[in-house]
């Protein structure tokens, strides 16, 4: 009788431990993914503000875009060699920059994240097209 | 004795699960709340800049400022929901704000408020948390901003 009882307890423990571990894994998964998403929202917002106020010229669009991408990914327009991205696995290629140019003057800049995968150990989430922001251009265009 | 011991694991587990639910709530719900807050703030920043950049001391400039805010494609709640009830106000000095200013010639600042961002709470409400959380945001911009130079 006693033995059967302790067996019961073991089965109960095993069943509830499985549920609990799943919950803990899920919590980590979503918690970490939301944390990374929030970092991306902040980074993209900061990058867009920088892009919206930075001097712009049609000739230097590539140079401008590189600086914006660096600011978003590394936190500064000209990062030192070996700089760490704001979130693991984030590269300048994940940042899409889209200028709306009318009559040679930029009107707005849209910045979106493209194909960025968050590795939350228990699952992977890929963000494409979000987070994304659009800012009006208010800087001085040459 | 035996019957007392039988329920122990279940009772202990249910207490632990309740605590776990609270932790899940913190991670999941607060995570979403922080993201929504951030998204709303960045939207209002962009909207205030868009509105202020259209101000030209004429009523037409004010109408255009409103349209510029309405045109912004930004969304919240992980980029899934449109901002609703966005309030655009104008001011000559940053002290007195009006939704529809009578004298457009002195208007130099715009303020945008996104008041209706209600995040529904999923887990935290099971352990006594609120059913929803509102994360309003507002931003002010002037029509003569400081610009960066190279």
Short mmCIF file of C-alpha atoms in Angstrom, two decimals:
data_model
loop_
_atom_site.label_atom_id
_atom_site.label_comp_id
_atom_site.label_asym_id
_atom_site.label_seq_id
_atom_site.Cartn_x
_atom_site.Cartn_y
_atom_site.Cartn_z
CA UNK A 1 0.00 0.00 0.00
CA UNK A 2 2.71 2.46 1.00
CA UNK A 3 4.72 1.72 -2.12
CA UNK A 4 1.77 2.28 -4.39
CA UNK A 5 1.24 5.64 -2.72
CA UNK A 6 4.72 6.90 -3.24
CA UNK A 7 4.36 5.81 -6.85
CA UNK A 8 1.30 7.99 -7.08
CA UNK A 9 3.22 10.92 -5.75
CA UNK A 10 5.95 10.32 -8.31
CA UNK A 11 3.47 10.27 -11.16
CA UNK A 12 1.78 13.41 -9.89
CA UNK A 13 5.12 15.11 -9.55
CA UNK A 14 6.20 14.01 -13.03
CA UNK A 15 2.97 15.23 -14.60
CA UNK A 16 2.98 18.59 -12.86
CA UNK A 17 6.71 19.08 -13.37
CA UNK A 18 6.20 18.60 -17.11
CA UNK A 19 3.47 21.26 -17.16
CA UNK A 20 5.56 23.55 -14.99
CA UNK A 21 8.66 23.22 -17.13
CA UNK A 22 6.59 23.96 -20.21
CA UNK A 23 5.29 27.10 -18.49
CA UNK A 24 8.79 28.19 -17.48
CA UNK A 25 10.08 27.57 -21.01
CA UNK A 26 7.16 29.54 -22.44
CA UNK A 27 7.73 32.38 -20.01
CA UNK A 28 11.37 32.62 -20.98
CA UNK A 29 10.55 32.35 -24.68
CA UNK A 30 8.01 35.16 -24.70
CA UNK A 31 9.76 37.25 -22.07
CA UNK A 32 13.03 37.21 -24.01
CA UNK A 33 11.34 37.75 -27.37
CA UNK A 34 9.39 40.74 -26.02
CA UNK A 35 12.59 42.12 -24.52
CA UNK A 36 14.36 41.84 -27.87
CA UNK A 37 11.36 43.33 -29.68
CA UNK A 38 11.35 46.25 -27.28
CA UNK A 39 15.07 46.83 -27.90
CA UNK A 40 14.37 46.80 -31.64
CA UNK A 41 11.50 49.29 -31.28
CA UNK A 42 13.79 51.61 -29.32
CA UNK A 43 16.66 51.18 -31.77
CA UNK A 44 14.48 51.78 -34.82
CA UNK A 45 12.86 54.82 -33.16
CA UNK A 46 16.24 56.34 -32.29
CA UNK A 47 17.53 55.59 -35.79
CA UNK A 48 14.50 57.23 -37.38
CA UNK A 49 14.88 60.37 -35.25
CA UNK A 50 18.51 60.54 -36.26
CA UNK A 51 17.63 59.99 -39.93
CA UNK A 52 14.87 62.63 -39.79
CA UNK A 53 17.16 65.36 -38.46
CA UNK A 54 20.44 64.46 -40.18
CA UNK A 55 21.64 66.45 -43.22
CA UNK A 56 20.70 64.71 -46.46
CA UNK A 57 22.00 64.89 -50.00
CA UNK A 58 21.13 62.75 -52.99
CA UNK A 59 24.80 61.99 -53.63
CA UNK A 60 25.50 60.65 -50.17
CA UNK A 61 22.41 58.52 -49.63
CA UNK A 62 24.47 55.36 -49.21
CA UNK A 63 26.79 57.00 -46.69
CA UNK A 64 23.79 58.37 -44.80
CA UNK A 65 22.05 54.99 -44.79
CA UNK A 66 25.17 53.26 -43.52
CA UNK A 67 25.41 55.73 -40.63
CA UNK A 68 21.70 55.24 -39.82
CA UNK A 69 22.05 51.45 -39.95
CA UNK A 70 25.07 51.59 -37.66
CA UNK A 71 23.25 53.84 -35.20
CA UNK A 72 20.33 51.40 -35.07
CA UNK A 73 22.42 48.25 -34.77
CA UNK A 74 25.40 49.41 -32.70
CA UNK A 75 24.09 52.59 -31.06
CA UNK A 76 26.48 54.91 -32.91
CA UNK A 77 26.88 56.07 -36.51
CA UNK A 78 30.56 55.18 -36.63
CA UNK A 79 31.02 52.19 -34.35
CA UNK A 80 34.46 51.07 -33.24
CA UNK A 81 35.80 47.82 -34.67
CA UNK A 82 34.32 44.84 -32.85
CA UNK A 83 31.32 46.82 -31.53
CA UNK A 84 28.48 44.71 -30.16
CA UNK A 85 24.95 45.03 -31.61
CA UNK A 86 22.12 46.11 -29.26
CA UNK A 87 20.66 42.60 -29.49
CA UNK A 88 22.43 39.33 -30.33
CA UNK A 89 22.52 38.47 -34.01
CA UNK A 90 21.36 41.92 -35.18
CA UNK A 91 23.21 43.13 -38.29
CA UNK A 92 22.94 46.23 -40.51
CA UNK A 93 21.46 44.01 -43.24
CA UNK A 94 18.36 43.58 -41.06
CA UNK A 95 17.54 47.28 -41.39
CA UNK A 96 15.51 48.54 -44.32
CA UNK A 97 15.62 52.29 -44.98
CA UNK A 98 13.15 53.84 -47.34
CA UNK A 99 13.31 57.53 -48.25
CA UNK A 100 10.33 59.29 -49.78
CA UNK A 101 11.92 61.87 -52.05
CA UNK A 102 9.92 64.52 -53.90
CA UNK A 103 11.58 67.00 -56.26
CA UNK A 104 15.03 66.09 -54.95
CA UNK A 105 14.08 66.69 -51.32
CA UNK A 106 13.36 63.96 -48.80
CA UNK A 107 9.87 64.15 -47.31
CA UNK A 108 9.90 61.17 -45.00
CA UNK A 109 12.01 58.23 -43.95
CA UNK A 110 10.59 54.79 -43.18
CA UNK A 111 12.70 52.28 -41.29
CA UNK A 112 11.70 48.65 -40.86
CA UNK A 113 13.33 45.47 -39.63
CA UNK A 114 13.69 42.74 -42.22
CA UNK A 115 14.17 39.03 -41.50
CA UNK A 116 15.54 39.29 -38.01
CA UNK A 117 15.35 36.01 -36.11
CA UNK A 118 15.24 35.96 -32.31
CA UNK A 119 16.76 32.81 -30.88
CA UNK A 120 14.82 32.27 -27.64
CA UNK A 121 16.40 28.81 -27.08
CA UNK A 122 13.06 26.95 -26.99
CA UNK A 123 11.73 28.62 -30.11
CA UNK A 124 12.73 31.00 -32.86
CA UNK A 125 10.71 34.00 -34.00
CA UNK A 126 11.39 35.89 -37.19
CA UNK A 127 10.37 39.53 -37.52
CA UNK A 128 9.93 40.92 -40.97
CA UNK A 129 8.37 44.30 -41.66
CA UNK A 130 8.09 45.02 -37.94
CA UNK A 131 8.93 46.87 -35.88
CA UNK A 132 8.71 49.71 -38.36
CA UNK A 133 8.44 53.47 -38.07
CA UNK A 134 8.01 56.45 -40.38
CA UNK A 135 9.28 59.91 -39.54
CA UNK A 136 8.88 63.15 -41.50
CA UNK A 137 12.18 64.57 -42.69
CA UNK A 138 12.86 67.86 -40.91
CA UNK A 139 16.61 68.21 -41.44
CA UNK A 140 18.43 70.35 -43.98
CA UNK A 141 18.59 68.72 -47.41
CA UNK A 142 21.29 69.81 -49.83
CA UNK B 1 -1.67 9.90 7.53
CA UNK B 2 -1.82 8.28 4.16
CA UNK B 3 -4.69 10.37 2.89
CA UNK B 4 -2.98 13.48 4.21
CA UNK B 5 0.16 12.71 2.25
CA UNK B 6 -1.68 11.92 -0.99
CA UNK B 7 -2.78 15.45 -1.63
CA UNK B 8 0.53 17.09 -0.78
CA UNK B 9 2.03 17.16 -4.27
CA UNK B 10 -1.16 18.53 -5.77
CA UNK B 11 -1.48 21.27 -3.18
CA UNK B 12 2.17 22.19 -3.40
CA UNK B 13 1.98 22.21 -7.17
CA UNK B 14 -1.09 24.40 -7.26
CA UNK B 15 0.62 26.96 -5.04
CA UNK B 16 3.70 26.84 -7.24
CA UNK B 17 1.57 27.13 -10.38
CA UNK B 18 -0.11 30.22 -8.97
CA UNK B 19 3.27 31.80 -8.34
CA UNK B 20 4.36 30.73 -11.79
CA UNK B 21 1.27 32.34 -13.25
CA UNK B 22 2.29 35.60 -11.60
CA UNK B 23 5.79 35.31 -13.08
CA UNK B 24 4.33 34.48 -16.50
CA UNK B 25 2.12 37.52 -16.13
CA UNK B 26 5.08 39.73 -15.36
CA UNK B 27 7.04 38.42 -18.35
CA UNK B 28 4.21 38.27 -20.88
CA UNK B 29 1.86 41.09 -19.91
CA UNK B 30 4.39 43.62 -18.68
CA UNK B 31 6.52 42.81 -21.74
CA UNK B 32 3.62 43.80 -23.97
CA UNK B 33 2.85 46.87 -21.87
CA UNK B 34 6.43 48.13 -22.17
CA UNK B 35 6.47 47.54 -25.91
CA UNK B 36 3.13 49.34 -26.35
CA UNK B 37 4.40 52.26 -24.27
CA UNK B 38 7.53 52.47 -26.38
CA UNK B 39 5.61 52.23 -29.66
CA UNK B 40 3.14 54.90 -28.54
CA UNK B 41 5.95 57.25 -27.50
CA UNK B 42 7.79 56.86 -30.80
CA UNK B 43 4.55 57.37 -32.72
CA UNK B 44 3.75 60.60 -30.87
CA UNK B 45 7.34 61.79 -31.37
CA UNK B 46 7.01 61.24 -35.12
CA UNK B 47 3.52 62.73 -35.21
CA UNK B 48 4.54 65.87 -33.30
CA UNK B 49 7.51 66.36 -35.64
CA UNK B 50 5.27 65.82 -38.68
CA UNK B 51 2.71 68.30 -37.40
CA UNK B 52 5.26 70.94 -36.39
CA UNK B 53 7.06 70.70 -39.74
CA UNK B 54 3.84 71.71 -41.54
CA UNK B 55 3.14 74.80 -39.43
CA UNK B 56 3.52 77.97 -41.49
CA UNK B 57 1.43 80.50 -39.48
CA UNK B 58 -1.65 79.91 -41.69
CA UNK B 59 -4.88 77.95 -41.07
CA UNK B 60 -3.96 75.81 -44.09
CA UNK B 61 -0.71 74.86 -42.35
CA UNK B 62 -2.67 73.69 -39.31
CA UNK B 63 -5.00 71.60 -41.49
CA UNK B 64 -1.96 70.11 -43.18
CA UNK B 65 -0.38 69.36 -39.82
CA UNK B 66 -3.47 67.34 -38.88
CA UNK B 67 -3.36 65.46 -42.17
CA UNK B 68 0.34 64.71 -41.71
CA UNK B 69 -0.43 63.06 -38.37
CA UNK B 70 -3.32 61.08 -39.85
CA UNK B 71 -1.12 59.90 -42.73
CA UNK B 72 1.55 58.34 -40.50
CA UNK B 73 1.33 54.58 -41.01
CA UNK B 74 2.69 53.61 -37.60
CA UNK B 75 0.90 51.02 -35.49
CA UNK B 76 1.15 49.62 -32.00
CA UNK B 77 0.64 46.35 -30.08
CA UNK B 78 3.56 44.65 -31.86
CA UNK B 79 2.72 46.59 -35.00
CA UNK B 80 -0.81 45.20 -35.32
CA UNK B 81 -3.18 47.98 -34.23
CA UNK B 82 -3.82 51.50 -35.46
CA UNK B 83 -3.68 54.41 -33.06
CA UNK B 84 -7.17 55.76 -32.34
CA UNK B 85 -8.41 58.98 -30.80
CA UNK B 86 -5.15 60.80 -31.52
CA UNK B 87 -5.38 64.42 -30.32
CA UNK B 88 -3.42 67.16 -32.11
CA UNK B 89 -3.13 70.50 -30.35
CA UNK B 90 -1.35 73.72 -31.18
CA UNK B 91 0.23 76.47 -29.17
CA UNK B 92 2.08 79.74 -29.72
CA UNK B 93 4.16 79.42 -26.54
CA UNK B 94 3.96 75.87 -25.19
CA UNK B 95 1.73 76.97 -22.31
CA UNK B 96 -1.74 77.44 -23.76
CA UNK B 97 -2.85 74.56 -26.00
CA UNK B 98 -5.80 74.63 -28.40
CA UNK B 99 -7.24 71.96 -30.66
CA UNK B 100 -8.53 74.50 -33.14
CA UNK B 101 -6.66 77.78 -32.67
CA UNK B 102 -8.46 80.93 -33.79
CA UNK B 103 -5.26 82.80 -34.54
CA UNK B 104 -3.02 80.65 -36.69
CA UNK B 105 -0.36 83.33 -37.23
CA UNK B 106 1.28 82.88 -33.84
CA UNK B 107 1.20 79.04 -33.71
CA UNK B 108 4.71 77.61 -33.43
CA UNK B 109 4.30 74.32 -31.56
CA UNK B 110 2.35 71.11 -31.93
CA UNK B 111 1.46 68.55 -29.31
CA UNK B 112 0.23 65.05 -30.15
CA UNK B 113 -1.43 62.76 -27.62
CA UNK B 114 -2.25 59.09 -28.20
CA UNK B 115 -4.55 58.38 -25.24
CA UNK B 116 -6.35 55.15 -26.19
CA UNK B 117 -3.69 52.45 -26.15
CA UNK B 118 -5.28 49.79 -23.98
CA UNK B 119 -3.26 46.60 -23.55
CA UNK B 120 -5.43 43.64 -22.51
CA UNK B 121 -3.86 41.71 -19.66
CA UNK B 122 -3.80 37.91 -20.07
CA UNK B 123 -2.07 36.28 -17.10
CA UNK B 124 -1.69 38.93 -14.42
CA UNK B 125 -5.47 39.27 -14.02
CA UNK B 126 -5.62 35.64 -12.85
CA UNK B 127 -3.58 36.61 -9.79
CA UNK B 128 -5.45 39.80 -9.00
CA UNK B 129 -4.01 42.14 -11.63
CA UNK B 130 -6.04 44.61 -13.71
CA UNK B 131 -7.98 43.49 -16.80
CA UNK B 132 -6.28 46.07 -18.98
CA UNK B 133 -3.55 48.64 -18.87
CA UNK B 134 -3.64 51.98 -20.66
CA UNK B 135 -0.37 53.41 -21.92
CA UNK B 136 -0.96 56.93 -23.18
CA UNK B 137 1.85 58.95 -24.69
CA UNK B 138 2.34 62.52 -25.77
CA UNK B 139 5.02 64.57 -27.46
CA UNK B 140 5.62 68.22 -28.25
CA UNK B 141 7.54 69.63 -31.21
CA UNK B 142 8.33 73.15 -32.36
CA UNK B 143 8.31 74.38 -35.95
CA UNK B 144 11.85 75.75 -35.60
CA UNK B 145 13.72 72.68 -34.34
CA UNK B 146 17.41 72.34 -33.68
CA UNK B 147 19.05 70.68 -36.68
CA UNK B 148 22.20 68.63 -36.88
CA UNK B 149 24.96 69.82 -39.18
CA UNK B 150 27.82 67.85 -40.54
#
